[in-house]
Every structure is written in C-alpha cells, then in structure tokens.
Amino acid sequence: MINEAIKIEVSNLHKQLHHHNHCYYVLDNPEIPDSHYDKLLQALQRLENQHPEIKTPDSPTQRVGGAPLKKFKAATHLLPMLSLANAFSSEAVQSFERRLQDRLDGHFNPETQTLHFMAEPKLDGLAVSLIYEQGVLIRGATRGDGQTGEDITHNVRTIHSIPLTLKGDNIPPLLEVRGEVYMPKASFEKLNKNARKAGKRTFMNPRNAAAGSLRQLDPKATAKRLLAMYCYSIGKTEDWTLPTTHSESIKQLKHWGFSVCPENKVVTGIQACLDYYQSIGEKRASLPYEIDGVVYKIDDLNLQKQLGFISKSPRWALAHKFPAQEEMTLLETVDFQVGRTGAITPVARLAPIFVGGVTVTNATLHNMDEIQRKDIYIGDTVIVRRAGDVIPEVVRAVPDKRPPEPQPIIMPTHCPICSAEIIQLEGEAKARCSGGLYCPAQAKQAIKHFASRKAMDIDGLGDKLVEQLFDLTLIQQINDLYQLKTEQVASLERMGEKSAHNLIQALETSKQTHLSHFIYALGIREVGESTAKSLAQYFRSLDTLQQADSETLQSIDDIGPIVADRILYFFSQQHNLDVIEALIAAGIQWPTPEKTPNEDDLPLQGHHYVLTGTFSSLKRTEAKTKLEKLGAKVTASISKKTTAVFAGKKAGSKRTKAEKIGIKISSEADLLALIGEKQEN
Ligand code: 5U1
C-alpha cells in the first residue's frame, strides 16, 4: 500500500516536471537550470523504483524510453490521415484559388471574393497521429497508408515537445491530433558528424533520420535522437465542439501544451499566400528545421466542410513546394582539396545541375570512408543534395546507372599542392597533408583565417585579396602581412592608392589586439573562439600558455585530452614559434587580460543573452564584452537557454522570434543598468 503522502509527492513531481518540460521544449523558455530539472526527475525515479506500482504511462520518467518491442502493432486511425495536393508554380496556386472561388460561389464574402488562408511551413518530417483519452496520451501512430499506420506510442513518449498529459481546461474526453515529427537541423548535423567520426552509416537527410529514429523498436534509441513535433490539425474528437476556424483550433492546441510552428500565419487572398511563400523561402536556410514548401489551408472550417475531398486530398488545402533540393547528375571526376589544417577533402566535379535554386558543379564527398560506405565511383550517376547554404554533397550513387567500367576513387599519396606526404592518423576520418604551413594551400587558408573578423579583424583583407597577394608571392605566411608596403598593394589589379593605403592602415590598427583574438588567429586545430577566450583568461600570457603541460590545459573547462594534444603539438613546431616571434617583432601586442574572479562570484554566471539592433550609448561588441566580464554568455542566436534579448533600435527578426516564443525583451536602459552604466542623452 502506498501512503497518501507519497501519492501527493509523486503527483507534485509530475506537475512540476510536465511544466518545466513544456517551458523548455515547447516554449523554448526554461525557468530552472537543467541540473534542477534532473534533480526533480531523479527524485521521481527514486520513488518509482521504491514503489513500481505508482509508475504510469504518462510519468515524465517515460521520456527516456521503456523496454524494447519485438515488432510494431498496426494502428487504425480514427479518421483517415489525408495527404496534400502539390503545386510547383505560382500559376498552379492561382488556379487553386479559382477552383475554390468557383466551388464556393456565393458562400463567402461575395463582394471582395477574398478568402482567408492559414499559411504554414511544410515540414520535411513524418506525419504522426496522437490520441489522448481524458487528456492522457494513449497512442501515437505513423501515417502508414492513411487508414492504418504503425503503433509507435513507446517512441513518441520520448519526444519532449509532445505532452504526455494535456494542460488547461475544455479538454475533450477523446482527442486525435495530427502533426509532423521532425529532426531539428542541429540534431541531424550532430548525428551525422558523430556517425562519420565513428565510421558509421550517415543519414541522407533530416527526414530519413527522423523516420529511422521513430521506427526504432528500442525506445531508448529514439530518446537519444532529439526529435520534435509541430502539430497542425485536430482529427477526431468526442463531446467537444470545434472552433469555427482552423487558426483557432491551432491556438487551442497551443493552450493544451502542444508545440505549433511559430511561422504559421493567417493571410487574406492568394497574393498574400504567394508573398508568404517568398518570405519563408528567404528564411528557409536560417530556420532550425528542414521544410520543403508551404501549405495553404482555408481558415474557415465551415468552408472546409463544404469543399470536402477529392480522392485522398482535401480540396481546401494545397502544398506549394520549393524547387527540389536533390537531383541526379554525372560524377565526372574527383579532385582533392586541402583545407587550413591540411585536411584532404575529396570533391566531386559534376555535370552542371540545377538543384535547390542554383547550378551546382562541385559537391563534397567528405572523406574516403564515406566514399567506400556509399560505394561511389567516377562515372557514376549520383544524387546531389543542396540544402540551404550548406555545401552541396553527394548523397549516393544510383547503382542501376553505373557504367560497365567505373573508375575507383583513390586518395593520392602526396599533397596535390605541395607534394608533401599525405598521412591518416588512426581514429581520424580525414587524411591530411603533412606539409603544415609550408603547404601553400594551408598557408593561404591560414592567412584568410588570421585576417578574419573574429581573429585579427583586418578590415579590407578579404579572401580574394589574400589569394591575389599570395599568388603574386607578396605574402607566403601570416607574418609577411606586416611587411607589405603601400606601393606593392597599390600595384595589384583593381587596387587604387587609396584602398592600398587603407589596407596598410588596417594592418597597423590590427596590431593592437587581445590575447584571446591572437590565440584564435593562430588557427590551432580545435581551438575556436570560445576555447581561445578560456585559454587567454586562464594563462593571461602567451609565454605561460606555450609552456603549459597537458594536465594544466585539461584543468580548463571545455578542454579535453584531444584539444590539449593539438595545443601542445602546435607549440612544439619550430615553424609556428618562428611565425609567432615574427608577429610580435612586427609590433602585435595586447593588454594583459584581467584576472577572472572566482566564477561563482560573477553576478551574471549562468545567464545567456542575445543582443539585437543598434544601441545609442555603446556598440554591440562593447556590450558583449561587458556582459561576459560579469559572467554572462552572449550568443548570436536565441535558444531555449536565452535569459533575455536586449533589443536596440531597428531590432529585426530576433526580436520577433523572442516575442513569439515568449522570451523576455529588455531595453537599452535595462542593459546599461545591468552592466552598471548610465545612458547617454
Ligand atoms: N503544415 C502542414 N503540413 N501538413 C501536412 N499542414 C499540413 N496538413 C496536412 C499535411 C499532410 O494535412 C492536412 C490535410 C491536415
């Protein structure tokens, strides 16, 4: 027998955990630190272990996944799951409107003939149906053939943005909800990066990864892959009256605790639909999930009813698709490119192909393991994928179209640029040129990195100019930059006296830097901006850093044995030490970084901020530095960890996003108060 006090404690823990899960995964606005959430979950887990009979299917502990299944059961949908008719051009969208007007003649605003639509991004995921009885999730199913799918309840329970119990009131005794389960781009990239590192099979796209993850018999495997769901319609309900519009039913879903896409918008008339398509298309690359088009739905549910269905698609909805992101073309040959750290990347040279809105002739093949796994040969017809701004990649070969004598792809033994030996260290997926900074390809990339904004920030020294200076042998390594003369630069093609003078001036200005920028600019493998900052803060002098041993390096937050090895290796190379000496001799200097007080004493420790727009009293970079000095983290994009967004004048999409997901927006005055400064008048 479980006593009443335990029952109350369990119920309280359920409530708290459901609430904080909703804040974190649906609202993107956590109220407590992760460690606090973990403690609550552990407390519940302990009670469930002591009293197994109190464990219920809607317990927040079920998110981690229960025992594996032997096979999937069939799941019949309460109402058929429909598919959408597709359109690939504005003309097809305009005919959709004409068809609607003809069918609805006289049944809607006859004066203006305008219709209200809900426009929504079309997520590239997997359609899923959820059933709730008395507000508790009892079943999740894939679409299958629209009538019957597979029962994936055990897996949907592991998806944090799916409520296990509904919030609020007016909950129908039976509710069926439809939506798309998807894998956020960041999770997909992480999954594939880890698979590539471990020499395992990669997923072709986030959709396949989401499908593969949902169709796991072992829910623990699903729980590890970070999936999410946006809901887009209500299916069957009992004893409940639907609202009069689709947009209101979406609002209702949100109140019950479901996650709905923040880009959804009610628009009037078909031109507004086309404008929406255009604006979502422009945003597509920056959205954190893959979409393959947008969906337009008549907003008025009565009109939807009148329009009905044709075959398996509703007449009241249309999917307006973006141009395909995957196309087939011929792999003509393979070249090997050398990166900044010597990594050799096989690059496919392709017969030109129009994909994702641009003509592509090159695509990455990543590394040799990947080529072997994908079984790709020169002469193959291959599938090329270009998603957003990401470098196009060869996804796979089409075996049926293989020529009789395909040519194998062979990694050269020596660097195509400097002829140094190519080596591949055990456990590394990439082969590397051993030429170091003597390899012109590596040196060029190293100079570009050195000059970049977050490194030495040499204004006007872009990639093209570095190429030009390098190819004319005016610079061969980083330190040569500081020997450049105005006349040499002015003699370059498309370079006048004035631009040359400006560049020399920018080089001079860059000599006054910060230790963290200098460390980052050196281009040590695995040392990004944030690690460089940690190193500068810890050692406060380059000499001390150069003399540090592995143990000392590893005592710094976020430095593990691999990064420590990279740093030790860099400073063990005489040519690197020579470059550093020459740079310092040229006059590069920095103030000694201030001693960092004990982390726990910093007032903004654990707070994450985003800065957007322009401020009248200080630059964004200054505000960033000041917040960081107080222990805060300042990030470029809004995430679930963001404490607040400081919005200056002309704050754009970040402010809108923060408003949409309910993150606190603070003013310049709040910012100044926080960093202890007065506002200028
Ligand atoms: N955004 C969105 N995607 N999607 C897919 N809405 C939407 N509606 C769908 C489908 C299959 O079907 C409706 C007919 C409910």
XYZ file of C-alpha atoms and ligand atoms in Angstrom:
696
model
C 0.000 0.000 0.000
C 1.341 3.409 -0.948
C 0.655 6.053 1.628
C -1.142 9.288 0.814
C 1.954 11.463 1.351
C 3.884 9.570 -1.351
C 0.953 9.846 -3.761
C 0.870 13.606 -3.224
C 4.643 13.892 -3.666
C 4.521 11.911 -6.924
C 1.645 13.998 -8.223
C 3.541 17.201 -7.379
C 6.654 15.934 -9.121
C 4.572 15.028 -12.213
C 3.103 18.537 -12.294
C 6.434 20.269 -11.856
C 8.236 18.104 -14.407
C 5.464 18.439 -17.019
C 5.500 22.197 -16.511
C 9.289 22.570 -16.832
C 9.389 20.180 -19.792
C 6.790 22.400 -21.535
C 8.778 25.576 -20.751
C 11.973 24.037 -22.131
C 10.799 22.104 -25.196
C 7.652 23.901 -26.316
C 8.088 27.498 -25.182
C 11.881 27.473 -25.572
C 11.999 29.385 -22.286
C 13.300 27.357 -19.333
C 12.503 28.614 -15.844
C 15.017 26.461 -13.966
C 18.579 25.234 -14.746
C 18.998 21.746 -16.261
C 20.575 20.482 -13.037
C 17.435 21.422 -11.098
C 15.230 19.553 -13.610
C 17.494 16.488 -13.334
C 17.147 16.529 -9.545
C 13.338 16.542 -9.770
C 13.438 13.692 -12.287
C 15.793 11.672 -10.099
C 13.503 12.174 -7.117
C 10.569 10.797 -9.128
C 12.668 7.931 -10.455
C 13.663 7.004 -6.888
C 10.030 6.902 -5.764
C 9.038 4.817 -8.800
C 11.857 2.358 -8.072
C 10.731 2.026 -4.475
C 7.045 1.717 -5.430
C 6.839 0.381 -9.029
C 3.027 0.379 -8.877
C 2.930 4.193 -8.962
C 4.596 4.329 -12.376
C 2.074 5.445 -15.033
C 2.484 5.691 -18.843
C 2.263 9.494 -18.588
C 5.040 9.700 -15.999
C 7.804 12.137 -17.045
C 10.294 9.290 -16.440
C 8.869 7.566 -19.531
C 10.663 10.123 -21.731
C 13.864 8.075 -21.504
C 12.221 5.060 -23.130
C 10.994 1.742 -21.730
C 11.722 -1.852 -22.767
C 12.295 -2.654 -26.496
C 9.449 -4.101 -28.602
C 9.586 -7.282 -30.707
C 7.586 -5.744 -33.550
C 5.222 -2.851 -34.265
C 1.473 -3.317 -33.853
C -0.900 -1.969 -36.510
C -2.795 1.187 -35.545
C -6.057 2.100 -37.272
C -6.677 5.842 -37.461
C -9.927 7.189 -36.022
C -10.278 9.395 -39.112
C -8.250 8.832 -42.300
C -4.959 10.741 -42.458
C -5.101 12.745 -45.656
C -2.330 13.810 -47.971
C -1.980 17.177 -49.678
C -2.241 18.102 -53.347
C 1.002 19.701 -54.572
C 1.702 22.834 -56.615
C 5.082 23.723 -58.103
C 4.351 27.177 -59.582
C 2.508 30.423 -58.785
C 0.168 29.681 -61.704
C -0.865 26.404 -60.064
C -1.537 28.302 -56.823
C -3.662 30.855 -58.695
C -5.719 28.075 -60.288
C -6.232 26.639 -56.783
C -7.807 29.964 -55.789
C -10.012 29.986 -58.911
C -11.195 26.439 -58.172
C -12.066 27.475 -54.618
C -13.959 30.571 -55.796
C -15.925 28.562 -58.356
C -16.919 25.901 -55.832
C -17.747 28.388 -53.108
C -19.556 30.809 -55.395
C -21.863 32.867 -53.179
C -20.836 31.107 -49.959
C -18.208 33.560 -48.813
C -17.582 37.285 -48.989
C -19.129 37.778 -52.486
C -18.162 41.487 -52.564
C -14.443 41.031 -52.439
C -14.176 37.376 -53.413
C -11.350 37.185 -50.863
C -10.619 34.100 -48.825
C -8.688 33.804 -45.582
C -5.985 31.180 -45.515
C -3.722 29.823 -42.853
C -0.243 29.640 -44.387
C 2.189 27.225 -42.708
C 5.683 25.919 -43.416
C 5.595 22.351 -44.715
C 7.999 20.450 -42.523
C 10.106 17.722 -44.053
C 9.425 15.096 -41.420
C 6.981 12.325 -40.748
C 3.211 12.690 -40.270
C 2.095 11.297 -36.922
C -1.267 10.979 -35.204
C -1.639 11.174 -31.415
C -4.642 10.051 -29.367
C -5.470 11.429 -25.908
C -8.107 9.951 -23.630
C -9.167 12.176 -20.715
C -6.138 14.336 -21.545
C -3.597 11.497 -21.313
C -1.556 10.333 -24.308
C -2.562 6.759 -25.033
C -1.351 6.189 -28.603
C 0.977 7.536 -31.256
C 0.921 6.166 -34.807
C 2.634 6.738 -38.147
C 0.514 7.686 -41.148
C 1.032 4.365 -42.965
C -1.432 4.149 -45.878
C -3.666 6.841 -44.346
C -6.084 4.278 -42.861
C -3.682 2.170 -40.818
C -0.219 3.005 -39.577
C 2.220 1.565 -37.054
C 1.819 1.944 -33.322
C 4.839 3.945 -32.177
C 3.477 5.016 -28.773
C 6.638 3.834 -26.987
C 8.729 6.145 -29.155
C 6.526 9.250 -29.250
C 6.596 9.278 -25.444
C 10.320 10.048 -25.626
C 9.698 13.253 -27.641
C 9.721 16.102 -25.160
C 7.618 18.531 -27.206
C 4.723 16.015 -27.179
C 2.700 16.448 -23.986
C 2.071 13.240 -22.047
C -0.862 14.915 -20.305
C -2.710 17.991 -21.545
C -2.776 21.341 -19.770
C -5.659 23.734 -19.268
C -9.379 23.127 -19.461
C -12.060 22.273 -22.012
C -10.215 19.012 -22.789
C -12.331 16.545 -24.814
C -12.634 13.003 -23.422
C -11.223 11.835 -26.760
C -8.867 13.866 -28.906
C -6.870 12.979 -32.003
C -4.103 15.389 -33.010
C -2.013 15.345 -36.190
C 1.328 16.885 -36.933
C 4.836 16.381 -38.193
C 7.646 14.773 -36.206
C 10.962 16.197 -37.377
C 14.621 16.225 -36.511
C 15.987 19.762 -35.997
C 18.872 20.572 -38.355
C 21.334 20.889 -35.458
C 20.489 17.395 -34.136
C 20.755 15.961 -37.648
C 24.162 17.522 -38.236
C 25.405 16.292 -34.859
C 24.069 12.787 -35.530
C 25.796 12.578 -38.918
C 29.019 14.161 -37.648
C 29.256 11.567 -34.878
C 28.379 8.754 -37.315
C 31.085 9.968 -39.715
C 33.637 10.140 -36.884
C 32.758 6.627 -35.756
C 32.882 5.328 -39.338
C 29.154 4.523 -39.259
C 26.444 4.971 -41.876
C 25.141 8.539 -42.170
C 21.532 9.588 -42.832
C 20.701 11.171 -46.189
C 18.578 13.997 -44.761
C 16.751 15.012 -41.556
C 13.551 13.362 -42.826
C 15.207 9.949 -43.170
C 16.888 10.437 -39.825
C 13.537 11.275 -38.192
C 11.835 8.295 -39.853
C 14.681 5.950 -38.883
C 14.588 7.219 -35.308
C 10.814 6.880 -34.935
C 10.807 3.364 -36.318
C 13.163 2.003 -33.667
C 11.951 -0.986 -31.718
C 14.075 0.175 -28.803
C 12.635 3.453 -27.482
C 15.923 4.226 -25.716
C 17.478 4.613 -29.169
C 14.705 7.064 -30.167
C 15.150 9.014 -26.941
C 18.805 9.635 -27.817
C 17.928 11.231 -31.157
C 16.492 14.615 -30.462
C 13.169 14.691 -32.280
C 10.430 17.305 -32.030
C 6.845 17.681 -33.261
C 4.783 20.575 -34.574
C 1.042 19.904 -34.562
C -1.093 21.130 -37.444
C -4.613 19.762 -37.074
C -7.242 18.171 -34.875
C -8.640 14.829 -36.043
C -11.486 13.057 -34.251
C -12.907 14.458 -31.018
C -15.779 13.355 -28.776
C -18.135 15.582 -26.803
C -16.380 18.707 -27.929
C -17.248 21.462 -30.378
C -14.577 22.505 -32.849
C -13.892 26.248 -33.140
C -15.079 27.993 -36.309
C -11.617 28.483 -37.824
C -8.503 26.386 -38.314
C -6.355 29.140 -36.759
C -8.430 28.992 -33.572
C -8.018 25.226 -33.390
C -4.236 25.756 -33.648
C -4.464 28.261 -30.774
C -6.407 25.681 -28.785
C -3.689 23.070 -29.424
C -1.136 25.548 -28.100
C -3.174 26.084 -24.925
C -3.287 22.352 -24.297
C 0.510 22.298 -24.408
C 1.249 21.197 -27.982
C 4.057 22.780 -29.939
C 2.875 24.592 -33.074
C 5.046 26.187 -35.732
C 5.715 29.857 -34.854
C 5.817 30.785 -38.560
C 2.109 29.940 -39.118
C 0.166 32.990 -40.290
C -3.383 33.869 -41.343
C -3.312 35.728 -44.680
C -6.001 37.162 -46.950
C -6.150 36.355 -50.644
C -3.885 34.291 -52.858
C -1.334 37.067 -53.461
C -0.664 37.144 -49.713
C -0.117 33.359 -49.885
C 2.465 33.873 -52.637
C 4.156 36.628 -50.590
C 4.297 34.243 -47.644
C 5.904 31.575 -49.867
C 8.518 34.123 -50.933
C 9.305 35.298 -47.412
C 9.511 31.764 -45.949
C 11.730 30.809 -48.916
C 14.116 33.621 -47.957
C 14.118 32.498 -44.332
C 14.385 28.815 -45.140
C 18.149 28.427 -44.627
C 18.008 30.097 -41.221
C 15.062 28.075 -39.893
C 16.194 25.443 -37.381
C 14.238 22.693 -39.215
C 14.021 21.486 -42.826
C 10.973 22.451 -44.856
C 10.159 21.527 -48.421
C 7.432 24.082 -49.111
C 4.495 25.843 -47.523
C 0.873 24.767 -47.018
C -2.184 26.968 -47.596
C -5.434 25.991 -45.861
C -8.804 27.691 -45.993
C -9.155 29.071 -42.467
C -12.959 28.833 -42.157
C -13.828 25.283 -41.038
C -17.369 25.582 -42.462
C -15.969 26.386 -45.882
C -13.541 23.445 -45.490
C -16.550 21.194 -44.860
C -18.350 22.492 -47.941
C -15.313 21.939 -50.128
C -14.753 18.358 -48.973
C -12.248 15.976 -50.532
C -11.119 14.641 -53.844
C -9.543 11.207 -53.701
C -7.349 11.303 -50.551
C -6.683 15.055 -50.517
C -8.770 17.891 -49.144
C -9.906 20.467 -51.730
C -9.335 23.211 -49.146
C -5.569 22.786 -48.813
C -2.542 22.926 -51.076
C 1.177 22.261 -50.598
C 3.256 24.785 -52.558
C 6.623 23.062 -52.910
C 10.081 24.624 -53.138
C 12.359 23.559 -56.014
C 13.865 20.113 -55.365
C 16.984 20.003 -53.202
C 18.115 16.657 -54.570
C 18.871 15.949 -58.213
C 20.656 13.335 -60.278
C 23.781 14.082 -62.290
C 27.018 12.579 -63.586
C 30.138 12.389 -61.408
C 32.786 13.350 -63.972
C 35.892 13.332 -61.813
C 37.179 13.818 -58.278
C 39.731 16.381 -57.066
C 41.348 16.580 -53.655
C 41.179 19.902 -51.797
C 43.489 20.900 -48.965
C 41.989 22.800 -46.033
C 43.505 25.172 -43.446
C 44.574 22.337 -41.164
C 45.740 20.138 -44.062
C 42.586 18.014 -44.137
C 42.156 16.489 -47.586
C 38.589 16.551 -48.857
C 37.572 14.654 -51.978
C 35.454 16.990 -54.119
C 33.166 15.654 -56.849
C 33.247 17.555 -60.144
C 29.782 17.178 -61.602
C 27.980 17.711 -64.874
C 26.202 21.049 -64.118
C 22.859 20.501 -62.431
C 20.167 22.896 -61.201
C 19.378 21.962 -57.611
C 17.829 23.908 -54.734
C 17.622 27.009 -56.912
C 21.263 27.190 -58.137
C 23.516 25.438 -60.655
C 25.913 23.113 -58.880
C 29.147 21.750 -60.396
C 31.057 20.737 -57.239
C 29.950 18.718 -54.230
C 31.779 17.340 -51.233
C 32.358 13.617 -50.818
C 33.553 14.226 -47.200
C 36.235 11.517 -46.841
C 37.354 8.141 -48.168
C 35.414 6.086 -45.583
C 32.251 7.812 -46.704
C 33.043 7.116 -50.381
C 33.514 3.453 -49.559
C 30.375 3.241 -47.496
C 28.340 4.922 -50.197
C 30.098 2.825 -52.864
C 30.735 5.703 -55.252
C 32.810 5.522 -58.448
C 33.864 8.068 -61.060
C 31.407 7.764 -63.953
C 28.507 7.024 -61.605
C 25.213 8.830 -61.792
C 24.847 10.315 -58.334
C 22.221 12.075 -56.205
C 23.365 15.553 -55.225
C 21.800 17.437 -52.382
C 21.946 21.162 -51.720
C 20.107 22.261 -48.589
C 20.138 25.965 -47.757
C 23.585 27.475 -47.542
C 25.290 24.192 -46.748
C 27.974 22.953 -49.163
C 26.333 20.600 -51.687
C 27.085 16.936 -51.046
C 26.923 13.673 -52.951
C 24.293 11.644 -51.139
C 24.613 8.336 -53.005
C 25.222 6.630 -56.310
C 22.441 5.194 -58.482
C 23.654 1.594 -58.977
C 21.336 0.895 -61.948
C 23.034 3.629 -63.944
C 26.633 2.528 -63.267
C 28.789 2.334 -66.452
C 30.377 -1.034 -67.318
C 33.837 0.067 -66.179
C 33.519 2.559 -63.349
C 36.743 4.131 -62.107
C 37.559 3.804 -58.414
C 38.283 6.970 -56.415
C 41.809 6.778 -54.998
C 43.310 9.044 -52.351
C 46.661 10.407 -53.622
C 49.732 9.514 -51.579
C 51.120 13.064 -51.848
C 49.561 16.517 -51.496
C 48.318 17.830 -54.874
C 49.545 21.310 -53.873
C 52.913 20.906 -52.103
C 53.733 17.214 -52.760
C 54.286 16.510 -49.051
C 53.202 13.081 -47.909
C 49.517 12.576 -47.087
C 49.006 10.791 -43.790
C 45.977 9.464 -41.973
C 46.212 9.096 -38.220
C 44.460 6.206 -36.541
C 40.978 7.102 -35.395
C 40.733 10.143 -37.702
C 38.294 10.133 -40.614
C 40.292 12.704 -42.598
C 43.662 12.201 -44.279
C 45.966 15.227 -44.026
C 48.793 16.844 -45.928
C 51.892 16.750 -43.711
C 53.289 19.965 -45.233
C 51.967 22.240 -42.459
C 52.262 25.962 -43.110
C 54.825 25.249 -45.866
C 51.962 23.884 -47.956
C 50.694 26.877 -49.958
C 47.083 25.683 -49.689
C 47.277 25.535 -45.895
C 49.220 28.797 -45.688
C 46.622 30.615 -47.815
C 43.763 29.350 -45.656
C 45.712 30.173 -42.505
C 46.189 33.782 -43.676
C 42.477 34.111 -44.504
C 41.622 32.830 -41.039
C 44.200 35.142 -39.392
C 42.669 38.192 -41.103
C 39.046 37.246 -40.399
C 36.734 39.350 -38.235
C 36.811 37.244 -35.079
C 40.579 36.815 -35.355
C 42.754 39.898 -36.117
C 39.867 41.672 -37.846
C 41.956 43.188 -40.655
C 39.471 45.439 -42.391
C 39.504 45.116 -46.193
C 41.641 41.956 -46.310
C 39.101 39.536 -47.778
C 39.675 36.060 -49.209
C 40.105 37.308 -52.807
C 42.805 39.799 -51.836
C 44.667 37.140 -49.830
C 44.595 34.870 -52.922
C 45.945 37.693 -55.085
C 48.734 38.646 -52.660
C 49.646 35.016 -52.151
C 49.693 34.060 -55.817
C 51.972 37.035 -56.558
C 54.209 35.790 -53.710
C 53.856 39.100 -51.872
C 52.859 37.077 -48.823
C 53.644 33.415 -48.124
C 52.952 33.210 -44.409
C 50.991 35.165 -41.841
C 53.819 37.431 -40.664
C 54.523 38.608 -44.245
C 51.318 40.658 -43.984
C 53.035 43.142 -41.715
C 55.897 43.660 -44.213
C 53.556 44.768 -47.026
C 54.195 48.242 -48.493
C 51.535 50.598 -49.853
C 53.185 50.607 -53.341
C 53.111 46.788 -53.536
C 49.413 46.670 -52.677
C 48.566 49.608 -54.973
C 50.157 47.773 -57.926
C 47.568 44.970 -57.691
C 44.744 44.692 -60.181
C 41.612 46.652 -59.132
C 43.533 48.275 -56.251
C 43.972 52.035 -56.082
C 46.357 54.111 -53.987
C 43.554 54.871 -51.501
C 42.498 51.238 -50.924
C 46.146 50.230 -50.587
C 46.683 52.931 -48.011
C 43.558 51.828 -46.131
C 44.763 48.228 -46.039
C 48.165 49.191 -44.632
C 46.375 51.343 -42.070
C 44.065 48.419 -41.146
C 47.114 46.174 -40.696
C 48.633 48.779 -38.400
C 45.387 49.031 -36.390
C 45.166 45.251 -36.060
C 48.474 45.209 -34.170
C 46.639 46.409 -31.040
C 44.698 43.278 -30.233
C 43.611 41.000 -27.392
C 45.353 37.818 -26.332
C 42.209 35.749 -26.990
C 41.928 37.106 -30.569
C 45.605 36.414 -31.200
C 45.357 32.823 -29.913
C 42.283 32.242 -32.085
C 44.016 33.855 -35.095
C 46.900 31.357 -34.885
C 44.483 28.728 -36.206
C 45.400 25.940 -33.778
C 43.291 22.890 -34.600
C 40.202 22.544 -32.385
C 40.808 25.975 -30.812
C 37.776 28.053 -31.700
C 36.800 31.473 -30.439
C 35.460 30.276 -27.104
C 38.422 27.955 -26.309
C 40.803 30.803 -27.225
C 38.956 33.013 -24.750
C 39.223 30.386 -21.999
C 42.961 29.974 -22.689
C 43.587 33.730 -22.594
C 41.607 34.124 -19.386
C 43.381 31.260 -17.688
C 47.002 31.872 -18.713
C 46.878 35.664 -19.220
C 50.176 35.492 -21.156
C 51.260 33.732 -24.333
C 54.509 32.544 -22.742
C 52.674 30.776 -19.930
C 50.334 29.147 -22.428
C 53.278 27.965 -24.554
C 54.849 26.322 -21.518
C 51.678 24.655 -20.201
C 51.571 20.871 -19.930
C 48.651 18.622 -20.825
C 47.395 18.343 -17.262
C 47.246 22.110 -16.783
C 45.492 22.558 -20.131
C 42.930 19.933 -19.260
C 42.145 21.621 -15.982
C 40.397 24.339 -18.028
C 36.684 23.973 -18.700
C 35.906 22.547 -22.177
C 39.498 21.406 -22.869
C 39.847 17.640 -23.079
C 42.822 15.414 -23.992
C 42.390 15.898 -27.782
C 42.338 19.704 -27.673
C 45.236 19.675 -25.191
C 47.231 17.478 -27.614
C 46.520 19.849 -30.512
C 47.740 22.840 -28.485
C 50.894 21.020 -27.337
C 51.600 19.889 -30.899
C 51.159 23.408 -32.295
C 53.651 24.934 -29.860
C 56.116 22.069 -30.398
C 56.551 23.028 -34.070
C 59.522 25.354 -34.600
C 57.963 26.979 -37.689
C 54.931 28.033 -35.639
C 57.188 29.536 -32.976
C 59.098 31.418 -35.701
C 55.845 32.892 -37.053
C 54.770 33.990 -33.543
C 58.157 35.595 -32.926
C 57.976 37.484 -36.242
C 54.448 38.714 -35.472
C 55.471 40.052 -32.091
C 58.584 41.634 -33.615
C 56.266 43.358 -36.129
C 54.544 45.075 -33.190
C 51.492 42.961 -32.356
C 50.579 43.496 -28.724
C 47.758 43.114 -26.280
C 46.955 44.233 -22.754
C 47.307 41.573 -20.062
C 43.824 40.131 -19.581
C 42.306 40.993 -16.240
C 42.306 38.310 -13.580
C 38.991 36.484 -13.624
C 37.351 36.480 -10.236
C 36.112 33.199 -8.880
C 33.414 32.110 -11.366
C 30.777 31.643 -8.709
C 31.222 35.242 -7.627
C 30.276 36.625 -11.040
C 26.797 38.142 -10.859
C 25.620 37.032 -14.318
C 27.048 33.499 -14.160
C 24.606 31.088 -15.831
C 22.734 33.830 -17.738
C 22.567 33.795 -21.535
C 21.801 36.965 -23.511
C 21.228 37.924 -27.134
C 21.911 41.462 -28.407
C 19.997 42.775 -31.407
C 19.554 46.126 -33.162
C 21.672 49.211 -32.514
C 22.226 50.902 -29.174
C 22.817 54.627 -28.842
C 25.315 54.546 -25.959
C 27.589 51.680 -26.917
C 28.438 49.215 -29.679
C 27.096 45.676 -29.526
C 30.655 44.293 -29.236
C 31.274 46.536 -26.211
C 28.059 45.407 -24.572
C 29.043 41.782 -25.249
C 32.442 42.213 -23.595
C 30.921 43.904 -20.562
C 28.255 41.241 -20.085
C 30.855 38.495 -20.464
C 33.044 40.141 -17.839
C 30.140 39.798 -15.439
C 29.988 36.076 -16.186
C 27.166 36.043 -18.769
C 27.291 34.188 -22.072
C 26.310 36.275 -25.118
C 25.151 34.278 -28.102
C 24.258 35.202 -31.671
C 21.009 33.303 -31.791
C 18.087 32.755 -29.473
C 17.841 29.354 -27.853
C 15.979 27.747 -25.047
C 18.770 28.868 -22.729
C 18.344 32.598 -23.509
C 17.587 34.619 -20.362
C 16.647 37.815 -22.237
C 17.103 39.628 -25.541
C 18.392 43.213 -25.388
C 16.747 44.967 -28.306
C 18.118 48.265 -29.595
C 16.789 50.391 -32.461
C 15.843 48.590 -35.684
C 15.814 45.217 -33.930
C 14.523 42.781 -36.545
C 13.816 39.077 -36.717
C 15.469 38.199 -33.400
C 13.091 40.499 -31.537
C 10.148 38.981 -33.391
C 11.327 35.451 -32.603
C 11.797 36.318 -28.926
C 8.291 37.809 -28.807
C 6.820 34.758 -30.469
C 8.385 32.264 -28.093
C 7.868 34.399 -25.015
C 11.488 35.255 -24.192
C 11.913 38.421 -22.154
C 12.779 41.509 -24.233
C 14.786 44.174 -22.439
C 15.681 47.710 -23.460
C 18.988 49.519 -23.787
C 18.288 51.161 -20.409
C 17.940 47.678 -18.817
C 21.219 46.657 -20.444
C 23.029 49.714 -19.097
C 21.583 49.165 -15.657
C 22.780 45.563 -15.728
C 26.330 46.436 -16.727
C 26.347 49.397 -14.352
C 26.456 52.272 -16.844
C 24.335 55.366 -17.291
C 22.527 56.070 -20.558
C 23.856 58.991 -22.623
C 21.367 61.694 -23.505
N 1.964 22.427 -42.091
C 1.269 21.377 -42.526
N 1.828 20.278 -43.031
N 0.809 19.443 -43.322
C 0.828 18.201 -43.874
N -0.052 21.263 -42.513
C -0.368 20.058 -43.007
N -1.549 19.475 -43.196
C -1.566 18.243 -43.721
C -0.378 17.562 -44.066
C -0.416 16.200 -44.632
O -2.732 17.613 -43.938
C -3.946 18.344 -43.726
C -4.902 17.823 -44.701
C -4.396 18.164 -42.332
